[in-house]
Short mmCIF file of C-alpha atoms and ligand atoms in Angstrom, two decimals:
data_model
loop_
_atom_site.label_atom_id
_atom_site.label_comp_id
_atom_site.label_asym_id
_atom_site.label_seq_id
_atom_site.Cartn_x
_atom_site.Cartn_y
_atom_site.Cartn_z
CA MET A 1 -39.79 -18.56 -4.24
CA ARG A 2 -36.79 -19.54 -6.34
CA SER A 3 -33.98 -17.03 -6.39
CA PRO A 4 -33.54 -15.09 -9.64
CA ILE A 5 -29.83 -15.80 -9.26
CA LEU A 6 -30.54 -19.52 -9.60
CA ASP A 7 -32.75 -18.82 -12.63
CA TYR A 8 -29.85 -16.85 -14.07
CA LEU A 9 -27.42 -19.75 -13.55
CA ASP A 10 -29.89 -22.02 -15.39
CA THR A 11 -29.73 -19.69 -18.37
CA VAL A 12 -25.91 -19.79 -18.31
CA ILE A 13 -26.17 -23.55 -18.78
CA GLU A 14 -28.90 -23.29 -21.43
CA GLN A 15 -27.13 -20.60 -23.41
CA THR A 16 -23.84 -22.49 -23.56
CA ALA A 17 -25.45 -25.83 -24.48
CA HIS A 18 -24.30 -25.48 -28.08
CA VAL A 19 -20.62 -25.49 -27.07
CA ASP A 20 -19.50 -29.05 -27.73
CA SER A 21 -16.00 -28.33 -28.98
CA GLY A 22 -12.89 -29.70 -27.32
CA ALA A 23 -11.96 -33.18 -26.21
CA LEU A 24 -11.70 -35.16 -23.00
CA ALA A 25 -8.26 -35.36 -21.40
CA ASP A 26 -7.11 -38.68 -22.81
CA TYR A 27 -3.71 -38.99 -21.17
CA ILE A 28 -5.45 -40.06 -17.96
CA PRO A 29 -7.64 -43.08 -18.92
CA GLU A 30 -10.14 -42.47 -16.14
CA LEU A 31 -10.76 -38.90 -17.38
CA ALA A 32 -11.09 -40.14 -20.97
CA ALA A 33 -14.02 -42.24 -19.71
CA ALA A 34 -15.90 -39.22 -18.26
CA ASP A 35 -19.42 -38.33 -19.43
CA PRO A 36 -18.79 -35.27 -21.67
CA THR A 37 -22.35 -33.99 -21.32
CA ARG A 38 -22.14 -33.29 -17.61
CA VAL A 39 -22.29 -29.60 -16.82
CA ALA A 40 -22.60 -27.46 -13.70
CA VAL A 41 -22.04 -23.93 -12.50
CA ALA A 42 -21.99 -22.38 -9.03
CA LEU A 43 -21.24 -19.18 -7.27
CA CYS A 44 -20.69 -18.36 -3.63
CA THR A 45 -20.74 -14.89 -2.09
CA VAL A 46 -18.32 -13.81 0.60
CA ASN A 47 -21.28 -14.13 2.98
CA GLY A 48 -21.33 -17.84 2.22
CA THR A 49 -24.53 -18.09 0.16
CA VAL A 50 -24.06 -20.75 -2.53
CA TYR A 51 -26.09 -20.84 -5.75
CA ALA A 52 -25.59 -23.84 -8.02
CA SER A 53 -27.23 -25.13 -11.18
CA GLY A 54 -26.87 -28.17 -13.46
CA ASP A 55 -25.22 -31.39 -12.27
CA THR A 56 -24.50 -29.86 -8.89
CA ASP A 57 -23.91 -33.19 -7.13
CA HIS A 58 -21.65 -34.58 -9.81
CA HIS A 59 -18.19 -35.34 -8.43
CA PHE A 60 -15.03 -34.89 -10.48
CA SER A 61 -11.34 -34.60 -9.65
CA ILE A 62 -9.99 -31.20 -8.67
CA GLN A 63 -6.79 -31.65 -10.72
CA SER A 64 -4.88 -28.41 -11.26
CA MET A 65 -7.42 -26.35 -9.32
CA SER A 66 -5.63 -27.84 -6.30
CA LYS A 67 -2.44 -25.95 -7.22
CA PRO A 68 -3.33 -22.51 -5.84
CA PHE A 69 -4.30 -24.10 -2.53
CA ALA A 70 -1.09 -26.13 -2.25
CA TYR A 71 0.81 -22.93 -3.04
CA ALA A 72 -1.08 -21.12 -0.28
CA LEU A 73 -0.30 -23.87 2.21
CA ALA A 74 3.42 -23.79 1.32
CA ILE A 75 3.46 -20.01 1.85
CA GLU A 76 1.72 -20.46 5.21
CA ASP A 77 4.33 -23.11 6.11
CA TYR A 78 7.49 -21.22 5.13
CA GLY A 79 6.66 -17.63 4.24
CA LEU A 80 6.66 -16.27 0.72
CA GLU A 81 10.38 -15.49 0.53
CA SER A 82 11.38 -19.12 1.08
CA VAL A 83 8.80 -20.44 -1.36
CA LEU A 84 10.07 -17.98 -3.99
CA ASP A 85 13.52 -19.55 -3.58
CA HIS A 86 12.02 -22.73 -5.06
CA VAL A 87 9.32 -21.60 -7.51
CA GLY A 88 9.01 -18.38 -9.54
CA VAL A 89 5.93 -16.30 -10.40
CA GLU A 90 6.38 -15.61 -14.10
CA PRO A 91 3.84 -16.81 -16.68
CA SER A 92 5.43 -19.58 -18.70
CA GLY A 93 3.57 -19.13 -21.97
CA ASP A 94 3.78 -22.94 -22.22
CA THR A 95 1.30 -25.71 -21.71
CA PHE A 96 0.76 -26.95 -18.17
CA ASN A 97 2.97 -30.04 -18.45
CA GLU A 98 5.83 -28.51 -20.42
CA LEU A 99 9.18 -30.17 -19.66
CA SER A 100 11.02 -26.95 -19.01
CA LEU A 101 12.44 -24.80 -16.26
CA ASP A 102 13.36 -21.13 -16.25
CA PRO A 103 16.74 -21.12 -18.06
CA GLU A 104 18.00 -18.23 -15.94
CA THR A 105 17.05 -19.46 -12.49
CA GLY A 106 16.81 -23.21 -13.07
CA LYS A 107 13.52 -23.09 -11.11
CA PRO A 108 9.99 -23.88 -12.25
CA ARG A 109 8.53 -20.68 -13.67
CA ASN A 110 5.40 -20.65 -11.52
CA PRO A 111 3.36 -22.87 -9.14
CA MET A 112 0.42 -23.28 -11.55
CA ILE A 113 2.28 -25.41 -14.11
CA ASN A 114 3.08 -29.01 -13.20
CA ALA A 115 6.80 -28.43 -12.61
CA GLY A 116 6.00 -25.74 -10.04
CA ALA A 117 3.11 -27.66 -8.51
CA ILE A 118 5.15 -30.84 -7.97
CA THR A 119 7.89 -28.73 -6.34
CA THR A 120 5.32 -26.93 -4.17
CA HIS A 121 3.65 -30.16 -3.06
CA ALA A 122 7.04 -31.61 -2.08
CA LEU A 123 7.78 -28.52 0.02
CA LEU A 124 4.79 -28.97 2.36
CA LYS A 125 5.70 -29.66 5.97
CA THR A 126 4.91 -33.18 7.10
CA GLU A 127 5.38 -33.08 10.90
CA HIS A 128 1.61 -33.06 11.37
CA GLY A 129 0.47 -35.53 8.73
CA SER A 130 1.51 -36.36 5.20
CA SER A 131 1.32 -33.70 2.52
CA VAL A 132 -1.65 -35.50 0.95
CA GLU A 133 -3.51 -35.66 4.27
CA ARG A 134 -2.80 -32.01 4.82
CA MET A 135 -4.17 -31.12 1.39
CA LEU A 136 -7.32 -33.18 2.02
CA ASN A 137 -7.80 -31.49 5.38
CA LEU A 138 -7.33 -28.14 3.70
CA PHE A 139 -9.90 -28.92 0.97
CA SER A 140 -12.30 -30.11 3.68
CA LYS A 141 -11.86 -26.89 5.66
CA LEU A 142 -12.32 -24.78 2.56
CA SER A 143 -15.46 -26.56 1.38
CA ASP A 144 -16.85 -27.18 4.89
CA ARG A 145 -17.33 -30.92 4.30
CA ARG A 146 -15.06 -33.97 4.23
CA ILE A 147 -13.26 -34.26 0.88
CA GLU A 148 -11.83 -37.64 -0.18
CA ILE A 149 -9.62 -38.89 -2.98
CA ASP A 150 -11.13 -40.53 -6.05
CA GLU A 151 -8.87 -43.59 -5.91
CA SER A 152 -9.66 -44.74 -9.44
CA VAL A 153 -8.52 -41.38 -10.85
CA ALA A 154 -5.36 -41.45 -8.71
CA THR A 155 -4.49 -45.00 -9.77
CA SER A 156 -5.24 -44.23 -13.40
CA GLU A 157 -2.99 -41.16 -13.44
CA LEU A 158 -0.22 -42.89 -11.51
CA GLY A 159 -0.20 -45.55 -14.22
CA THR A 160 0.40 -42.95 -16.94
CA GLY A 161 2.42 -40.41 -14.97
CA ASP A 162 5.64 -40.68 -17.00
CA ARG A 163 5.61 -37.07 -18.06
CA ASN A 164 5.25 -35.81 -14.48
CA LEU A 165 7.94 -38.29 -13.39
CA GLY A 166 10.18 -36.95 -16.12
CA LEU A 167 9.57 -33.44 -14.83
CA ALA A 168 10.32 -34.52 -11.27
CA HIS A 169 13.63 -36.07 -12.32
CA LEU A 170 14.54 -32.86 -14.13
CA LEU A 171 13.65 -30.89 -10.99
CA ARG A 172 15.68 -33.23 -8.84
CA ALA A 173 18.67 -32.89 -11.15
CA THR A 174 18.61 -29.08 -10.86
CA GLY A 175 18.19 -29.24 -7.09
CA ALA A 176 14.72 -27.63 -7.10
CA LEU A 177 12.98 -30.75 -5.78
CA THR A 178 13.51 -31.68 -2.16
CA GLN A 179 11.93 -35.17 -2.34
CA GLU A 180 12.47 -38.38 -4.27
CA PRO A 181 10.83 -37.87 -7.69
CA ARG A 182 8.40 -40.80 -7.30
CA THR A 183 7.28 -39.75 -3.82
CA ALA A 184 6.72 -36.17 -4.97
CA VAL A 185 4.76 -37.18 -8.07
CA GLU A 186 2.60 -39.67 -6.17
CA GLY A 187 1.72 -37.06 -3.59
CA TYR A 188 0.98 -34.45 -6.23
CA ILE A 189 -1.18 -36.84 -8.27
CA ARG A 190 -3.19 -37.80 -5.17
CA GLN A 191 -3.65 -34.11 -4.38
CA CYS A 192 -5.04 -33.68 -7.92
CA ALA A 193 -7.42 -36.65 -7.48
CA ALA A 194 -9.43 -35.05 -4.65
CA SER A 195 -13.08 -35.47 -5.56
CA VAL A 196 -15.21 -32.29 -5.56
CA THR A 197 -18.43 -30.71 -6.84
CA VAL A 198 -18.99 -27.20 -8.17
CA ARG A 199 -20.43 -26.25 -4.77
CA ASP A 200 -17.20 -27.27 -3.05
CA LEU A 201 -15.18 -25.33 -5.57
CA ALA A 202 -17.34 -22.22 -5.28
CA LEU A 203 -16.79 -22.24 -1.51
CA MET A 204 -13.06 -22.74 -1.94
CA ALA A 205 -12.94 -19.84 -4.38
CA ALA A 206 -15.12 -17.73 -2.07
CA THR A 207 -12.59 -18.25 0.74
CA LEU A 208 -9.98 -16.68 -1.53
CA ALA A 209 -12.47 -13.90 -2.40
CA ASN A 210 -13.00 -13.37 1.32
CA SER A 211 -9.26 -12.72 1.85
CA GLY A 212 -8.67 -16.19 3.31
CA VAL A 213 -11.63 -16.48 5.70
CA GLN A 214 -13.99 -19.41 5.04
CA PRO A 215 -17.42 -17.79 4.64
CA HIS A 216 -19.39 -20.51 6.52
CA THR A 217 -17.14 -21.25 9.46
CA GLN A 218 -15.50 -17.80 9.63
CA GLU A 219 -12.19 -19.60 10.12
CA ARG A 220 -9.18 -17.74 8.79
CA VAL A 221 -7.66 -20.45 6.61
CA PHE A 222 -5.03 -18.29 4.89
CA ARG A 223 -3.46 -15.02 5.88
CA ARG A 224 -4.52 -11.97 3.92
CA ASP A 225 -1.08 -11.55 2.31
CA THR A 226 -0.95 -15.25 1.37
CA THR A 227 -4.33 -14.92 -0.33
CA ARG A 228 -3.16 -11.85 -2.22
CA GLN A 229 -0.10 -13.72 -3.49
CA VAL A 230 -2.14 -16.74 -4.60
CA LEU A 231 -4.65 -14.57 -6.44
CA SER A 232 -1.87 -12.62 -8.15
CA VAL A 233 -0.31 -15.81 -9.46
CA MET A 234 -3.70 -17.16 -10.52
CA ALA A 235 -4.31 -13.92 -12.45
CA SER A 236 -1.03 -14.10 -14.35
CA CYS A 237 -0.50 -17.86 -14.68
CA GLY A 238 -3.77 -19.64 -13.84
CA MET A 239 -4.98 -20.28 -17.36
CA TYR A 240 -1.56 -21.36 -18.71
CA ASP A 241 -0.72 -20.00 -22.14
CA ALA A 242 -4.24 -18.56 -22.42
CA ALA A 243 -3.68 -16.34 -19.37
CA GLY A 244 -3.52 -13.07 -21.31
CA ASP A 245 -6.64 -13.82 -23.31
CA TRP A 246 -8.41 -14.86 -20.12
CA LEU A 247 -7.46 -11.73 -18.22
CA SER A 248 -8.81 -9.51 -20.97
CA THR A 249 -12.03 -11.42 -21.68
CA VAL A 250 -13.01 -12.78 -18.26
CA GLY A 251 -10.80 -10.61 -16.10
CA ILE A 252 -10.63 -12.49 -12.82
CA PRO A 253 -7.95 -14.67 -11.19
CA ALA A 254 -8.80 -18.25 -12.13
CA LYS A 255 -7.55 -21.81 -12.31
CA SER A 256 -8.61 -24.70 -14.48
CA GLY A 257 -8.20 -28.46 -14.13
CA VAL A 258 -8.03 -31.21 -16.77
CA ALA A 259 -11.15 -32.93 -15.43
CA GLY A 260 -13.07 -29.89 -16.74
CA GLY A 261 -13.42 -27.60 -13.74
CA ILE A 262 -12.59 -23.89 -13.58
CA ILE A 263 -12.65 -21.66 -10.52
CA GLY A 264 -12.62 -17.88 -10.56
CA VAL A 265 -12.33 -15.33 -7.79
CA LEU A 266 -13.58 -11.76 -7.68
CA PRO A 267 -11.81 -10.43 -4.59
CA GLY A 268 -14.19 -9.06 -2.01
CA GLN A 269 -17.29 -10.36 -3.78
CA ILE A 270 -17.64 -13.93 -4.99
CA GLY A 271 -16.08 -17.23 -5.91
CA VAL A 272 -17.37 -18.98 -9.05
CA ALA A 273 -16.95 -22.49 -10.40
CA ALA A 274 -17.88 -24.09 -13.72
CA PHE A 275 -17.62 -27.67 -14.91
CA SER A 276 -17.75 -29.33 -18.33
CA PRO A 277 -15.25 -32.06 -19.23
CA ARG A 278 -14.26 -31.26 -22.83
CA LEU A 279 -11.02 -29.28 -23.02
CA ASP A 280 -9.78 -26.70 -25.51
CA MET A 281 -6.25 -26.67 -26.96
CA HIS A 282 -4.89 -25.02 -23.80
CA GLY A 283 -6.27 -27.75 -21.53
CA ASN A 284 -9.06 -25.51 -20.17
CA SER A 285 -12.71 -26.61 -20.22
CA ALA A 286 -14.11 -25.27 -23.52
CA ARG A 287 -17.67 -24.77 -22.31
CA GLY A 288 -16.36 -23.77 -18.88
CA VAL A 289 -14.49 -20.85 -20.48
CA ASP A 290 -17.70 -19.83 -22.25
CA MET A 291 -19.70 -20.04 -19.04
CA MET A 292 -17.10 -17.95 -17.23
CA GLN A 293 -17.10 -15.33 -19.99
CA LYS A 294 -20.84 -15.08 -19.69
CA LEU A 295 -20.79 -14.84 -15.91
CA SER A 296 -18.14 -12.15 -16.09
CA GLN A 297 -20.08 -10.10 -18.60
CA ASP A 298 -23.51 -10.49 -17.08
CA LEU A 299 -22.48 -10.09 -13.46
CA GLY A 300 -19.89 -7.38 -14.07
CA LEU A 301 -17.08 -9.45 -12.61
CA HIS A 302 -14.20 -8.14 -14.70
CA LEU A 303 -11.61 -6.79 -12.27
CA MET A 304 -10.77 -3.84 -14.43
CA GLU A 305 -14.42 -2.88 -14.37
CA ALA A 306 -15.57 -4.07 -10.97
CA GLY A 307 -13.30 -1.68 -9.10
CA ARG A 308 -15.67 1.04 -8.01
CA PRO A 309 -15.26 3.27 -4.99
CA ALA A 310 -15.97 1.30 -1.86
CA ARG A 311 -19.30 1.96 -0.18
CA SER A 312 -18.97 4.85 2.21
CA SER A 313 -17.84 3.71 5.62
CA LEU A 314 -19.89 6.42 7.21
CA ARG A 315 -23.33 5.00 7.87
CA GLU A 316 -24.57 8.14 9.58
CA THR A 317 -23.51 11.16 11.59
CA ARG A 318 -25.83 12.11 14.43
CA THR A 319 -25.88 14.14 17.57
CA ALA A 320 -27.16 12.84 20.87
CA THR A 321 -26.91 13.58 24.57
CA VAL A 322 -24.30 11.32 26.09
CA ASP A 323 -23.21 11.58 29.75
CA GLY A 324 -25.42 14.63 29.95
CA GLN A 325 -23.56 16.52 27.22
CA LYS A 326 -24.06 16.88 23.49
CA ALA A 327 -22.01 14.47 21.43
CA THR A 328 -21.38 13.89 17.73
CA ILE A 329 -21.55 10.21 16.86
CA TYR A 330 -20.01 8.88 13.65
CA VAL A 331 -21.41 5.44 12.92
CA LEU A 332 -18.99 3.48 10.71
CA GLN A 333 -19.60 0.27 8.81
CA GLY A 334 -18.04 -2.34 6.52
CA ASP A 335 -14.37 -2.52 5.68
CA LEU A 336 -12.26 0.52 6.35
CA VAL A 337 -10.08 0.85 3.25
CA LEU A 338 -8.35 3.89 1.82
CA SER A 339 -11.31 5.22 -0.17
CA SER A 340 -13.81 4.70 2.63
CA ILE A 341 -11.69 6.23 5.38
CA GLU A 342 -11.00 9.14 3.03
CA SER A 343 -14.71 9.90 2.82
CA LEU A 344 -14.96 9.90 6.64
CA VAL A 345 -11.97 12.17 7.02
CA SER A 346 -13.26 14.64 4.43
CA GLU A 347 -16.67 14.69 6.14
CA ILE A 348 -14.99 15.61 9.43
CA ILE A 349 -12.80 18.19 7.75
CA ASN A 350 -15.60 19.80 5.74
CA SER A 351 -17.98 19.88 8.63
CA ALA A 352 -16.06 19.82 11.89
CA PRO A 353 -17.91 18.29 14.84
CA GLY A 354 -19.70 21.00 16.81
CA THR A 355 -19.50 19.19 20.15
CA ASP A 356 -16.62 18.55 22.51
CA LEU A 357 -17.47 14.89 22.79
CA VAL A 358 -16.90 12.93 19.58
CA ILE A 359 -17.78 9.24 19.40
CA PHE A 360 -16.74 6.82 16.67
CA ASP A 361 -19.11 3.86 16.75
CA MET A 362 -17.11 1.09 15.07
CA SER A 363 -19.28 -1.80 16.21
CA ARG A 364 -20.44 -2.43 12.62
CA VAL A 365 -16.94 -2.35 11.15
CA ASP A 366 -15.66 -5.64 9.69
CA ASP A 367 -12.04 -5.06 8.86
CA VAL A 368 -9.58 -2.19 9.15
CA LEU A 369 -6.69 -1.97 6.71
CA PRO A 370 -3.40 -0.55 8.06
CA VAL A 371 -3.85 2.61 6.00
CA ALA A 372 -7.23 3.20 7.64
CA ARG A 373 -5.76 2.57 11.06
CA ARG A 374 -3.03 5.14 10.53
CA THR A 375 -5.37 7.69 9.03
CA SER A 376 -7.94 7.35 11.79
CA SER A 377 -5.26 7.68 14.47
CA ASP A 378 -3.98 10.84 12.78
CA MET A 379 -7.53 12.15 12.63
CA ALA A 380 -8.05 11.39 16.33
CA THR A 381 -4.84 13.27 17.19
CA LYS A 382 -6.03 16.32 15.30
CA LEU A 383 -9.38 16.26 17.07
CA ILE A 384 -7.77 15.82 20.50
CA ASN A 385 -5.45 18.74 19.73
CA ARG A 386 -8.50 20.85 19.03
CA GLY A 387 -9.81 20.04 22.49
CA HIS A 388 -12.22 17.21 21.67
CA ARG A 389 -12.80 14.22 23.90
CA ILE A 390 -12.76 11.07 21.74
CA VAL A 391 -14.56 7.80 22.44
CA LEU A 392 -14.11 4.67 20.35
CA VAL A 393 -16.82 2.04 20.42
CA ASP A 394 -14.59 -0.64 18.98
CA PRO A 395 -15.57 -4.12 20.21
CA GLU A 396 -13.00 -5.95 18.12
CA ALA A 397 -10.30 -3.44 19.10
CA THR A 398 -9.69 -2.99 15.38
CA VAL A 399 -7.97 0.34 15.90
CA ILE A 400 -4.54 0.29 17.51
CA ASP A 401 -4.14 1.35 21.12
CA PHE A 402 -4.17 5.03 20.63
CA ARG A 403 -1.99 7.53 22.50
CA ASP A 404 -0.77 10.80 21.04
CA SER A 405 2.68 12.34 21.58
CA GLN A 406 1.53 13.98 24.82
CA GLY A 407 0.19 10.72 26.16
CA ARG A 408 -3.42 11.72 25.66
CA THR A 409 -5.58 8.83 24.73
CA VAL A 410 -9.05 7.93 23.54
CA GLU A 411 -11.67 6.24 25.68
CA ARG A 412 -12.97 2.84 24.70
CA TRP A 413 -16.56 1.89 25.34
CA SER A 414 -18.61 -1.15 24.50
CA ARG A 415 -21.75 -0.76 22.41
CA GLN A 416 -23.75 -1.43 25.57
CA GLN A 417 -21.97 1.38 27.41
CA LEU A 418 -22.77 3.75 24.56
CA GLU A 419 -26.43 2.79 24.71
CA ASN A 420 -26.60 3.11 28.51
CA ARG A 421 -24.92 6.48 28.54
CA THR A 422 -26.99 7.96 25.69
CA ASP A 423 -29.94 9.86 27.14
CA ASP A 424 -32.24 10.49 24.22
CA ALA A 425 -34.13 7.51 22.93
CA ARG A 426 -33.61 7.16 19.19
CA ARG A 427 -36.57 8.05 17.14
CA PRO A 428 -37.85 5.15 15.05
CA GLY A 429 -36.54 5.08 11.54
CA GLN A 430 -33.39 6.97 12.52
N1 LIG B 501 -2.92 -34.13 -12.52
C1 LIG B 501 -2.87 -33.43 -13.75
C2 LIG B 501 -1.47 -33.53 -14.36
O1 LIG B 501 -0.53 -33.46 -13.64
C3 LIG B 501 -3.25 -32.01 -13.55
C4 LIG B 501 -3.13 -31.17 -14.78
C5 LIG B 501 -4.21 -30.15 -14.94
O2 LIG B 501 -5.27 -30.23 -14.34
N2 LIG B 501 -4.00 -29.21 -15.81
O3 LIG B 501 -1.30 -33.69 -15.54
#
């Protein structure tokens, strides 16, 4: 049976078929020769399920959609503070290839415009491979397949790269650029020529949605705080001088490329990608913007709308006989964030456990934010002070090593230990 989500993506393509406005990017001859009728759309959940429709196997160059990933890599290399010394985070309000720097700081305004992206590319550490190799390895990790450069696109753009060279010279003159202008521009242009499909892009975007963990391989590619920074800059600067319009109509961090691709990220839920080569006046895919607007509306992706209270972390509260005594077991699940830990704490406060032994079964918990860690430790202290014995079933040791001011601590059991020590068999359906 075909998934209704795939059927839905088909309708996104059908219902935007009338959009034939815009023009191919003609400053790169190879892009001017693209087939303007190609179209594709894909989405990938944070669980790694990819849905794609249209010309799903069509390859095109990643172009500026590479910029958020190069920015992420630079932050991983040096830390955010050092990267901010070279490139700002303010929207420029200009087109992507504007020959201008921030008049106050002399730095590129942000890493999503060419000036900032060339600077960022040149920053990448090269002890373990060239910056281009590192970017290709990164794209391969993110999309879970080997990504290569489309050499004809790279050669074509190198032949007409005067504007980017001009930018690089300007950057060199102000001291922002650490490399020779030609070397930096060549590297940046090759980064932009990586050849991808909408599936690849949806997976790359889903890694950002999944706070930096690749959904297929489970590899942490970027730190959580790096991912947050990248998404913030995508939200404010990703769609160039259309960023404000984009944030209000589509409402998710996004990035476009001049070959016609757009990626979008709904943190915690999905990565989306659309492709159609004709560009609007801002240099964003005209039909791609339409497809994204539709996806956002139909799937409820808008950030200012999607934020609903997190699913309760408390899967169930039950009592059982453990070690021959009655115990209250709180079974937790999902991500422990502020709103979810709050619901657990209020449950405990409103209906205090009636047994001495209190067990927190955290074996179904995915991630624990610092605020949840602190709050749960405080809660454990209160319970211990009231004379409770606390057991944590916490296989990933997600909660810090707990010890209260009097040195009293919680016990840690494995899930197996909990099962072995629980006397009453669980009734089916419980
Ligand atoms: N390689 C392109 C350039 O530098 C990328 C621009 C884009 O995709 N917006 O002009």
